[in-house]
Amino acid sequence: MSPPLLLGVEEEGQSNVSLMASSPSDCISQNVSGLQERNYLGLSDCSSVDSSAASSLPVDNKNKLNLKATELRLGLPGSESPEREPDLSLLSSGKLDEKPLFPLLPSKDGICPGSQKNVVSGNKRGFSDTMDRFSEVKSSVYTEKNWMFSVGPDSESPQSVGQGKFPGNSGMNPMVRPTGAQQAIMKEMAPNALERSRPAANGTHNKASASNNNMSAPAAKAQVVGWPPIRSFRKNSLATTSKNNDEVDGKPGPGALFIKVSMDGAPYLRKVDLRTYTNYGELSSALEKMFSCFTIGQCGSHEAPGREMLSESKLKDLLHGSEYVLTYEDKDGDWMLVGDVPWEMFIDSCKRLKIMKGSDAIGLAPRAMEKSKIRN
Amino acid sequence: MLKKMSYSSLPEDVLEHVFSFVQSDKDRNVISLVCKSWYEIERWCRRRIFVGNCYAVSPRMAIRRFPEVRSVELKGKPHFADFNLVPEGWGGYVYPWIRAMAGGYPWLEELKLKRMVVTDESLELIAKSLKNFKVLVLSSCEGFSTHGLAAIAADCKNLKELDLWESDVEDPSGNWLSKFPDTCTSLVSLNIACLGSEVSFSALERLVVRCPNLRTLRLNRAVPLEKLAHLLRQAPQLVELGTGTYSADLRPDIFSNLAGAFSGCKELKSLSGFWDVVPAYLPAVYSVCSGLTTLNLSYATIQSPDLIKLVSQCPKLQCLWVLDYIEDSGLEALAATCKDLRELRVFPSEPFGDEPNVSLTEQGLVLVSEGCPKLESVLYFCRRMSNDALVTIAKNRPSMIRFRLCIIDPQTPDYLTLEPLDVGFGAIVQHCKDLRRLSLSGLLTDRVFEYIGTYAKKLEMLSVAFAGESDLGLHHVLSGCDSLRKLEIMDCPFGDKALLANAAKLETMRSLWMSSCSVSFEACKLLGQKMPRLNVEVIDESGPPDSRPELPVKKLYIYRTVTGRRIDMPGFVWNVGEDSALRLS
């Protein structure tokens, strides 16, 4: 392999390293070609696959095919989670391949389909057009662990169609949908594109991209897990700092707010970034996907948009109707039922979340309602 | 007739004495390979061990080989756990090690942990079993609360150092600081900067007063500025100080009190903290600036003019951590003043914003590379870069050892030419022959990896995201980087071929992390089966990976080990090296 020439001299052509030829004999490349002929799929141990193997969380509600987007369902990792958000116009649900036990990674889709350079950034878009292998490939969906879902633009029309949300596949019980009507074929050769869209509801950082505006709706921007590489400690510290500086700057604090979510009976806890949600519904969907049965009631879903106060009767219904409820510890150290304060107030005061059995939470309801009444 | 004197016939204690001058692990390892007797002598006199991956070896094995160790350093989770890529519950538990060391190393003095899960139980066991325990460093750890700290405080009679660097500590109310007995006067270093809640100030003050050797004190945010002066006057011998919150009502008496206290600290070399900083109070530290070698302003949300004023008074500065508020103009001032600068880290103030909020570009870094002849370690977050700038930096600073560039938008090309940044990074690896650590960003093709494989012969750690085009990229790195120990990759189109073709290489490395790449499950299985001294772990929270073998594996962590599969894997981690069913119950 000839060393590439640097310092201004462009090297023409490709380096002609061939993988097999240049590998020393201590690699197993030779075996690879032989072994790859075998049918590994046939050897896969289907019997080892059972829903309880995936996790020790209680298994509930595996087969609801109810399509009501607002109904809270229980998506145990490893079990089928029914389709949600049918309002997403980009996604052809026909491609959705619902295997009985696993959340859905339809065979055509891939974790890293080829990249579609995101339209948000004008210069990247211009660049991507020059790279053949990129242009025809679908955008990949990257969502962070906190389940901010975003719609990727398809390659034909730069506008992102709809700012709806759909689950991504970054880790827990995802339902990955093929993006767009075009091929969502996994291209091994193409790099992954960052899918960057923020939910439209979060108006803070909306901006029109240089070219290829997403219609009139601001470009939504999601955060990829792990990027940019900033430690949670730093993110949380800066988030608190900017909250304190709000009056000075006049703009809302950016940054993440990671809090721990635990659940009775679950072997380990999770962390979620509260700033990636804009209402209780989003948080609840996300948590539902992370854990098994719980519900925080139909918060706001049957009410007028933005109305997030739970009425007294609703709270009672909630606790009697469900097995698990979502609670949080506020700044005073009190455990409260989630949903009794406006969202902004909630994320300001929430220190940690806990999914507990409804029966344990009965005692919280009166307090929540009292506090709620006081605030009213 | 004179008997020929050979090295191996030197008496043991002489050899041991000679070996005691050899501190580096690598050299010690080499010594142990010379011959059996040297192996034996060396193992009995090794006093510190560093285990870069706690799963590479079992505690029992370590203790058996090195019975007289006094200092242990362990690392747990993969580096990308810092960025939330590793789910909770993955592992990295220190308890098995502590349990083993409680019996095997009763005279252990130092324990340094990074990215490990430490429980209160572990801390209590340390406090109870290790009678000569002196140094506890918990860097980016989690799983413990102030209860555990209370146990350490109360029972470790000779504690010298307690450092909780950026750890996640549960803070149930409890006054753990006051658990340090009045007889404890041995503290040299206390870092509680990461603690979220208040500590008892009076307990803190009493502790500071009775520890005359205290040289490092890093306070947490809850310590108010008004009280800092008081503390400083009790400990004017401090060498390293982390302030608490650096804001207070603007009052001249507070200011003059603070300024006076600082001026009494003649030994101060390192400053950090500065949360919520009010610029008007910054001049209080001016009196110590001339001696400062380390300045961590990475939580200080102050603007460039104030930063420039501060930095311009620190000609001896060797290490600066700062937010991008410093802007190019501030970096220019830095380059003009701080000729001794070795390390620069510039963190983003608004990484999730769409638009740049500060005027920090590649120019700032170029200026520092020009003005600071000793610059060797860089971590730089910015929004644009050019090949020209990188080439310039490379040529300016061939002595660079660590170069970590994060262009915030993935796959950003050279902003001048719109080309990939291959040539720029290529220049870095070509000119900086001693480069040990490199993080890439921006638009990058396989070409950059060709450069890296060709030139980066001393590279030990490489971090890659959203780069490359094909398996060739990965192959270049694995086949060319002779010193590679850690490779971490996210969101790159690297698949099976390069991995399998370079399988043997993986045993020469500490670990490989690949997430959101194109590695198939079959390849993982093959690797696991063929390479018994590797643990090939697939992380998949949605179910057993073999149920969807046509899909690429989501997260893959491969590391060498002499102990086989680990027994503490959670439900979402599969070791795919076994022929039998993946999930052993």
PDB file of N, CA, C and O in Angstrom, chain B residues 129-187:
ATOM      1  N   SER B 129     -12.328  -2.980  56.716  1.00  0.00           N
ATOM      2  CA  SER B 129     -11.304  -4.016  56.557  1.00  0.00           C
ATOM      3  C   SER B 129      -9.896  -3.511  56.291  1.00  0.00           C
ATOM      4  O   SER B 129      -8.946  -4.233  56.530  1.00  0.00           O
ATOM      5  N   LEU B 130      -9.797  -2.313  55.768  1.00  0.00           N
ATOM      6  CA  LEU B 130      -8.474  -1.864  55.352  1.00  0.00           C
ATOM      7  C   LEU B 130      -7.963  -0.845  56.358  1.00  0.00           C
ATOM      8  O   LEU B 130      -8.335   0.317  56.329  1.00  0.00           O
ATOM      9  N   LYS B 131      -7.107  -1.315  57.197  1.00  0.00           N
ATOM     10  CA  LYS B 131      -6.734  -0.507  58.358  1.00  0.00           C
ATOM     11  C   LYS B 131      -5.779   0.614  58.032  1.00  0.00           C
ATOM     12  O   LYS B 131      -5.627   1.538  58.819  1.00  0.00           O
ATOM     13  N   ASN B 132      -5.124   0.491  56.906  1.00  0.00           N
ATOM     14  CA  ASN B 132      -4.146   1.511  56.588  1.00  0.00           C
ATOM     15  C   ASN B 132      -4.559   2.320  55.377  1.00  0.00           C
ATOM     16  O   ASN B 132      -3.723   2.887  54.690  1.00  0.00           O
ATOM     17  N   PHE B 133      -5.876   2.345  55.171  1.00  0.00           N
ATOM     18  CA  PHE B 133      -6.362   2.956  53.940  1.00  0.00           C
ATOM     19  C   PHE B 133      -6.149   4.457  53.955  1.00  0.00           C
ATOM     20  O   PHE B 133      -6.481   5.121  54.931  1.00  0.00           O
ATOM     21  N   LYS B 134      -5.600   4.967  52.847  1.00  0.00           N
ATOM     22  CA  LYS B 134      -5.222   6.377  52.847  1.00  0.00           C
ATOM     23  C   LYS B 134      -5.832   7.190  51.709  1.00  0.00           C
ATOM     24  O   LYS B 134      -6.075   8.385  51.859  1.00  0.00           O
ATOM     25  N   VAL B 135      -5.995   6.568  50.557  1.00  0.00           N
ATOM     26  CA  VAL B 135      -6.362   7.360  49.385  1.00  0.00           C
ATOM     27  C   VAL B 135      -7.536   6.719  48.672  1.00  0.00           C
ATOM     28  O   VAL B 135      -7.469   5.558  48.267  1.00  0.00           O
ATOM     29  N   LEU B 136      -8.610   7.480  48.521  1.00  0.00           N
ATOM     30  CA  LEU B 136      -9.760   6.990  47.765  1.00  0.00           C
ATOM     31  C   LEU B 136     -10.094   8.005  46.676  1.00  0.00           C
ATOM     32  O   LEU B 136     -10.431   9.145  46.973  1.00  0.00           O
ATOM     33  N   VAL B 137      -9.991   7.568  45.441  1.00  0.00           N
ATOM     34  CA  VAL B 137     -10.332   8.429  44.320  1.00  0.00           C
ATOM     35  C   VAL B 137     -11.463   7.755  43.548  1.00  0.00           C
ATOM     36  O   VAL B 137     -11.301   6.650  43.057  1.00  0.00           O
ATOM     37  N   LEU B 138     -12.597   8.408  43.493  1.00  0.00           N
ATOM     38  CA  LEU B 138     -13.744   7.866  42.766  1.00  0.00           C
ATOM     39  C   LEU B 138     -14.053   8.828  41.628  1.00  0.00           C
ATOM     40  O   LEU B 138     -14.691   9.852  41.821  1.00  0.00           O
ATOM     41  N   SER B 139     -13.596   8.462  40.468  1.00  0.00           N
ATOM     42  CA  SER B 139     -13.701   9.343  39.315  1.00  0.00           C
ATOM     43  C   SER B 139     -14.830   8.841  38.428  1.00  0.00           C
ATOM     44  O   SER B 139     -14.813   7.708  37.968  1.00  0.00           O
ATOM     45  N   SER B 140     -15.831   9.687  38.219  1.00  0.00           N
ATOM     46  CA  SER B 140     -16.980   9.315  37.397  1.00  0.00           C
ATOM     47  C   SER B 140     -17.616   8.012  37.850  1.00  0.00           C
ATOM     48  O   SER B 140     -18.024   7.195  37.038  1.00  0.00           O
ATOM     49  N   CYS B 141     -17.717   7.845  39.146  1.00  0.00           N
ATOM     50  CA  CYS B 141     -18.346   6.644  39.681  1.00  0.00           C
ATOM     51  C   CYS B 141     -19.769   6.956  40.106  1.00  0.00           C
ATOM     52  O   CYS B 141     -20.206   8.107  40.092  1.00  0.00           O
ATOM     53  N   GLU B 142     -20.480   5.922  40.499  1.00  0.00           N
ATOM     54  CA  GLU B 142     -21.861   6.112  40.894  1.00  0.00           C
ATOM     55  C   GLU B 142     -22.277   4.932  41.755  1.00  0.00           C
ATOM     56  O   GLU B 142     -21.551   3.948  41.873  1.00  0.00           O
ATOM     57  N   GLY B 143     -23.463   5.064  42.326  1.00  0.00           N
ATOM     58  CA  GLY B 143     -24.004   3.938  43.065  1.00  0.00           C
ATOM     59  C   GLY B 143     -23.869   4.065  44.569  1.00  0.00           C
ATOM     60  O   GLY B 143     -24.327   3.193  45.300  1.00  0.00           O
ATOM     61  N   PHE B 144     -23.246   5.130  45.021  1.00  0.00           N
ATOM     62  CA  PHE B 144     -23.065   5.269  46.462  1.00  0.00           C
ATOM     63  C   PHE B 144     -23.681   6.576  46.944  1.00  0.00           C
ATOM     64  O   PHE B 144     -24.050   7.442  46.157  1.00  0.00           O
ATOM     65  N   SER B 145     -23.801   6.653  48.240  1.00  0.00           N
ATOM     66  CA  SER B 145     -24.403   7.848  48.825  1.00  0.00           C
ATOM     67  C   SER B 145     -23.484   8.384  49.909  1.00  0.00           C
ATOM     68  O   SER B 145     -22.422   7.826  50.187  1.00  0.00           O
ATOM     69  N   THR B 146     -23.932   9.425  50.548  1.00  0.00           N
ATOM     70  CA  THR B 146     -23.117  10.009  51.615  1.00  0.00           C
ATOM     71  C   THR B 146     -23.053   9.088  52.831  1.00  0.00           C
ATOM     72  O   THR B 146     -22.193   9.282  53.691  1.00  0.00           O
ATOM     73  N   HIS B 147     -23.914   8.073  52.876  1.00  0.00           N
ATOM     74  CA  HIS B 147     -23.767   7.082  53.954  1.00  0.00           C
ATOM     75  C   HIS B 147     -22.441   6.359  53.840  1.00  0.00           C
ATOM     76  O   HIS B 147     -21.734   6.150  54.825  1.00  0.00           O
ATOM     77  N   GLY B 148     -22.140   5.967  52.625  1.00  0.00           N
ATOM     78  CA  GLY B 148     -20.864   5.298  52.404  1.00  0.00           C
ATOM     79  C   GLY B 148     -19.697   6.210  52.733  1.00  0.00           C
ATOM     80  O   GLY B 148     -18.699   5.787  53.326  1.00  0.00           O
ATOM     81  N   LEU B 149     -19.837   7.464  52.357  1.00  0.00           N
ATOM     82  CA  LEU B 149     -18.764   8.422  52.649  1.00  0.00           C
ATOM     83  C   LEU B 149     -18.602   8.596  54.155  1.00  0.00           C
ATOM     84  O   LEU B 149     -17.489   8.772  54.661  1.00  0.00           O
ATOM     85  N   ALA B 150     -19.720   8.548  54.842  1.00  0.00           N
ATOM     86  CA  ALA B 150     -19.640   8.684  56.301  1.00  0.00           C
ATOM     87  C   ALA B 150     -18.826   7.546  56.897  1.00  0.00           C
ATOM     88  O   ALA B 150     -18.035   7.748  57.831  1.00  0.00           O
ATOM     89  N   ALA B 151     -19.012   6.359  56.351  1.00  0.00           N
ATOM     90  CA  ALA B 151     -18.243   5.223  56.861  1.00  0.00           C
ATOM     91  C   ALA B 151     -16.746   5.440  56.639  1.00  0.00           C
ATOM     92  O   ALA B 151     -15.922   5.191  57.524  1.00  0.00           O
ATOM     93  N   ILE B 152     -16.404   5.918  55.461  1.00  0.00           N
ATOM     94  CA  ILE B 152     -14.992   6.184  55.166  1.00  0.00           C
ATOM     95  C   ILE B 152     -14.453   7.242  56.130  1.00  0.00           C
ATOM     96  O   ILE B 152     -13.374   7.103  56.719  1.00  0.00           O
ATOM     97  N   ALA B 153     -15.238   8.287  56.279  1.00  0.00           N
ATOM     98  CA  ALA B 153     -14.784   9.386  57.141  1.00  0.00           C
ATOM     99  C   ALA B 153     -14.562   8.904  58.569  1.00  0.00           C
ATOM    100  O   ALA B 153     -13.577   9.249  59.222  1.00  0.00           O
ATOM    101  N   ALA B 154     -15.489   8.093  59.029  1.00  0.00           N
ATOM    102  CA  ALA B 154     -15.434   7.704  60.439  1.00  0.00           C
ATOM    103  C   ALA B 154     -14.326   6.707  60.728  1.00  0.00           C
ATOM    104  O   ALA B 154     -13.678   6.785  61.777  1.00  0.00           O
ATOM    105  N   ASP B 155     -14.103   5.768  59.811  1.00  0.00           N
ATOM    106  CA  ASP B 155     -13.248   4.634  60.162  1.00  0.00           C
ATOM    107  C   ASP B 155     -11.862   4.638  59.552  1.00  0.00           C
ATOM    108  O   ASP B 155     -11.020   3.863  59.982  1.00  0.00           O
ATOM    109  N   CYS B 156     -11.629   5.444  58.557  1.00  0.00           N
ATOM    110  CA  CYS B 156     -10.298   5.418  57.952  1.00  0.00           C
ATOM    111  C   CYS B 156      -9.425   6.424  58.678  1.00  0.00           C
ATOM    112  O   CYS B 156      -9.400   7.607  58.355  1.00  0.00           O
ATOM    113  N   LYS B 157      -8.724   5.905  59.642  1.00  0.00           N
ATOM    114  CA  LYS B 157      -8.021   6.805  60.563  1.00  0.00           C
ATOM    115  C   LYS B 157      -6.881   7.553  59.918  1.00  0.00           C
ATOM    116  O   LYS B 157      -6.463   8.598  60.408  1.00  0.00           O
ATOM    117  N   ASN B 158      -6.365   7.009  58.856  1.00  0.00           N
ATOM    118  CA  ASN B 158      -5.208   7.647  58.236  1.00  0.00           C
ATOM    119  C   ASN B 158      -5.536   8.251  56.892  1.00  0.00           C
ATOM    120  O   ASN B 158      -4.664   8.411  56.055  1.00  0.00           O
ATOM    121  N   LEU B 159      -6.794   8.603  56.714  1.00  0.00           N
ATOM    122  CA  LEU B 159      -7.196   9.058  55.387  1.00  0.00           C
ATOM    123  C   LEU B 159      -6.453  10.311  54.979  1.00  0.00           C
ATOM    124  O   LEU B 159      -6.416  11.291  55.719  1.00  0.00           O
ATOM    125  N   LYS B 160      -5.865  10.240  53.791  1.00  0.00           N
ATOM    126  CA  LYS B 160      -5.149  11.400  53.276  1.00  0.00           C
ATOM    127  C   LYS B 160      -5.894  12.063  52.131  1.00  0.00           C
ATOM    128  O   LYS B 160      -5.860  13.267  51.954  1.00  0.00           O
ATOM    129  N   GLU B 161      -6.554  11.220  51.347  1.00  0.00           N
ATOM    130  CA  GLU B 161      -7.134  11.795  50.144  1.00  0.00           C
ATOM    131  C   GLU B 161      -8.514  11.216  49.890  1.00  0.00           C
ATOM    132  O   GLU B 161      -8.694   9.995  49.896  1.00  0.00           O
ATOM    133  N   LEU B 162      -9.468  12.086  49.689  1.00  0.00           N
ATOM    134  CA  LEU B 162     -10.815  11.670  49.306  1.00  0.00           C
ATOM    135  C   LEU B 162     -11.219  12.546  48.134  1.00  0.00           C
ATOM    136  O   LEU B 162     -11.450  13.739  48.279  1.00  0.00           O
ATOM    137  N   ASP B 163     -11.311  11.915  46.981  1.00  0.00           N
ATOM    138  CA  ASP B 163     -11.529  12.665  45.753  1.00  0.00           C
ATOM    139  C   ASP B 163     -12.722  12.066  45.020  1.00  0.00           C
ATOM    140  O   ASP B 163     -12.672  10.928  44.598  1.00  0.00           O
ATOM    141  N   LEU B 164     -13.781  12.859  44.879  1.00  0.00           N
ATOM    142  CA  LEU B 164     -14.998  12.371  44.231  1.00  0.00           C
ATOM    143  C   LEU B 164     -15.160  13.056  42.890  1.00  0.00           C
ATOM    144  O   LEU B 164     -16.170  13.697  42.623  1.00  0.00           O
ATOM    145  N   TRP B 165     -14.189  12.899  42.058  1.00  0.00           N
ATOM    146  CA  TRP B 165     -14.191  13.625  40.793  1.00  0.00           C
ATOM    147  C   TRP B 165     -15.407  13.279  39.936  1.00  0.00           C
ATOM    148  O   TRP B 165     -15.538  12.181  39.425  1.00  0.00           O
ATOM    149  N   GLU B 166     -16.311  14.230  39.822  1.00  0.00           N
ATOM    150  CA  GLU B 166     -17.468  14.124  38.939  1.00  0.00           C
ATOM    151  C   GLU B 166     -18.234  12.822  39.101  1.00  0.00           C
ATOM    152  O   GLU B 166     -18.709  12.250  38.135  1.00  0.00           O
ATOM    153  N   SER B 167     -18.340  12.370  40.328  1.00  0.00           N
ATOM    154  CA  SER B 167     -19.125  11.169  40.575  1.00  0.00           C
ATOM    155  C   SER B 167     -20.560  11.530  40.871  1.00  0.00           C
ATOM    156  O   SER B 167     -20.886  12.658  41.199  1.00  0.00           O
ATOM    157  N   ASP B 168     -21.388  10.546  40.762  1.00  0.00           N
ATOM    158  CA  ASP B 168     -22.817  10.735  40.964  1.00  0.00           C
ATOM    159  C   ASP B 168     -23.152  10.185  42.343  1.00  0.00           C
ATOM    160  O   ASP B 168     -23.261   8.982  42.520  1.00  0.00           O
ATOM    161  N   VAL B 169     -23.308  11.093  43.292  1.00  0.00           N
ATOM    162  CA  VAL B 169     -23.470  10.667  44.678  1.00  0.00           C
ATOM    163  C   VAL B 169     -24.883  10.939  45.141  1.00  0.00           C
ATOM    164  O   VAL B 169     -25.368  12.066  45.012  1.00  0.00           O
ATOM    165  N   GLU B 170     -25.518   9.924  45.638  1.00  0.00           N
ATOM    166  CA  GLU B 170     -26.824  10.141  46.246  1.00  0.00           C
ATOM    167  C   GLU B 170     -26.629  10.936  47.525  1.00  0.00           C
ATOM    168  O   GLU B 170     -25.705  10.689  48.298  1.00  0.00           O
ATOM    169  N   ASP B 171     -27.517  11.856  47.744  1.00  0.00           N
ATOM    170  CA  ASP B 171     -27.335  12.736  48.898  1.00  0.00           C
ATOM    171  C   ASP B 171     -28.482  12.667  49.880  1.00  0.00           C
ATOM    172  O   ASP B 171     -29.209  13.631  50.045  1.00  0.00           O
ATOM    173  N   PRO B 172     -28.645  11.568  50.537  1.00  0.00           N
ATOM    174  CA  PRO B 172     -29.659  11.613  51.585  1.00  0.00           C
ATOM    175  C   PRO B 172     -29.143  12.545  52.664  1.00  0.00           C
ATOM    176  O   PRO B 172     -27.949  12.697  52.840  1.00  0.00           O
ATOM    177  N   SER B 173     -30.014  13.154  53.330  1.00  0.00           N
ATOM    178  CA  SER B 173     -29.558  14.110  54.334  1.00  0.00           C
ATOM    179  C   SER B 173     -28.791  13.366  55.410  1.00  0.00           C
ATOM    180  O   SER B 173     -29.149  12.288  55.834  1.00  0.00           O
ATOM    181  N   GLY B 174     -27.719  13.930  55.833  1.00  0.00           N
ATOM    182  CA  GLY B 174     -26.859  13.204  56.761  1.00  0.00           C
ATOM    183  C   GLY B 174     -25.576  13.954  56.784  1.00  0.00           C
ATOM    184  O   GLY B 174     -25.073  14.388  55.756  1.00  0.00           O
ATOM    185  N   ASN B 175     -25.075  14.162  57.905  1.00  0.00           N
ATOM    186  CA  ASN B 175     -23.970  15.086  58.006  1.00  0.00           C
ATOM    187  C   ASN B 175     -22.658  14.318  57.990  1.00  0.00           C
ATOM    188  O   ASN B 175     -21.995  14.201  59.008  1.00  0.00           O
ATOM    189  N   TRP B 176     -22.325  13.812  56.856  1.00  0.00           N
ATOM    190  CA  TRP B 176     -21.200  12.878  56.822  1.00  0.00           C
ATOM    191  C   TRP B 176     -19.859  13.524  57.140  1.00  0.00           C
ATOM    192  O   TRP B 176     -18.953  12.852  57.649  1.00  0.00           O
ATOM    193  N   LEU B 177     -19.733  14.791  56.819  1.00  0.00           N
ATOM    194  CA  LEU B 177     -18.436  15.434  57.075  1.00  0.00           C
ATOM    195  C   LEU B 177     -18.100  15.456  58.556  1.00  0.00           C
ATOM    196  O   LEU B 177     -16.932  15.386  58.946  1.00  0.00           O
ATOM    197  N   SER B 178     -19.128  15.546  59.346  1.00  0.00           N
ATOM    198  CA  SER B 178     -18.827  15.595  60.780  1.00  0.00           C
ATOM    199  C   SER B 178     -18.448  14.232  61.322  1.00  0.00           C
ATOM    200  O   SER B 178     -18.089  14.099  62.488  1.00  0.00           O
ATOM    201  N   LYS B 179     -18.525  13.212  60.457  1.00  0.00           N
ATOM    202  CA  LYS B 179     -18.106  11.888  60.905  1.00  0.00           C
ATOM    203  C   LYS B 179     -16.591  11.746  60.951  1.00  0.00           C
ATOM    204  O   LYS B 179     -16.068  10.784  61.510  1.00  0.00           O
ATOM    205  N   PHE B 180     -15.892  12.664  60.358  1.00  0.00           N
ATOM    206  CA  PHE B 180     -14.438  12.654  60.528  1.00  0.00           C
ATOM    207  C   PHE B 180     -14.157  12.921  62.010  1.00  0.00           C
ATOM    208  O   PHE B 180     -14.541  13.954  62.545  1.00  0.00           O
ATOM    209  N   PRO B 181     -13.461  12.005  62.662  1.00  0.00           N
ATOM    210  CA  PRO B 181     -13.234  12.222  64.090  1.00  0.00           C
ATOM    211  C   PRO B 181     -12.306  13.410  64.308  1.00  0.00           C
ATOM    212  O   PRO B 181     -11.546  13.795  63.420  1.00  0.00           O
ATOM    213  N   ASP B 182     -12.373  13.932  65.493  1.00  0.00           N
ATOM    214  CA  ASP B 182     -11.510  15.070  65.822  1.00  0.00           C
ATOM    215  C   ASP B 182     -10.046  14.703  65.723  1.00  0.00           C
ATOM    216  O   ASP B 182      -9.182  15.564  65.567  1.00  0.00           O
ATOM    217  N   THR B 183      -9.790  13.402  65.827  1.00  0.00           N
ATOM    218  CA  THR B 183      -8.404  12.962  65.774  1.00  0.00           C
ATOM    219  C   THR B 183      -7.884  12.894  64.348  1.00  0.00           C
ATOM    220  O   THR B 183      -6.704  12.645  64.120  1.00  0.00           O
ATOM    221  N   CYS B 184      -8.762  13.090  63.384  1.00  0.00           N
ATOM    222  CA  CYS B 184      -8.303  13.002  62.000  1.00  0.00           C
ATOM    223  C   CYS B 184      -7.646  14.300  61.603  1.00  0.00           C
ATOM    224  O   CYS B 184      -8.311  15.335  61.482  1.00  0.00           O
ATOM    225  N   THR B 185      -6.352  14.228  61.407  1.00  0.00           N
ATOM    226  CA  THR B 185      -5.614  15.429  61.026  1.00  0.00           C
ATOM    227  C   THR B 185      -4.770  15.175  59.790  1.00  0.00           C
ATOM    228  O   THR B 185      -3.886  15.961  59.456  1.00  0.00           O
ATOM    229  N   SER B 186      -5.039  14.071  59.135  1.00  0.00           N
ATOM    230  CA  SER B 186      -4.120  13.634  58.084  1.00  0.00           C
ATOM    231  C   SER B 186      -4.541  14.039  56.681  1.00  0.00           C
ATOM    232  O   SER B 186      -3.823  13.791  55.730  1.00  0.00           O
ATOM    233  N   LEU B 187      -5.683  14.666  56.556  1.00  0.00           N
ATOM    234  CA  LEU B 187      -6.177  14.968  55.211  1.00  0.00           C
ATOM    235  C   LEU B 187      -5.231  15.871  54.433  1.00  0.00           C
ATOM    236  O   LEU B 187      -4.790  16.902  54.944  1.00  0.00           O
TER     237      LEU B 187
END
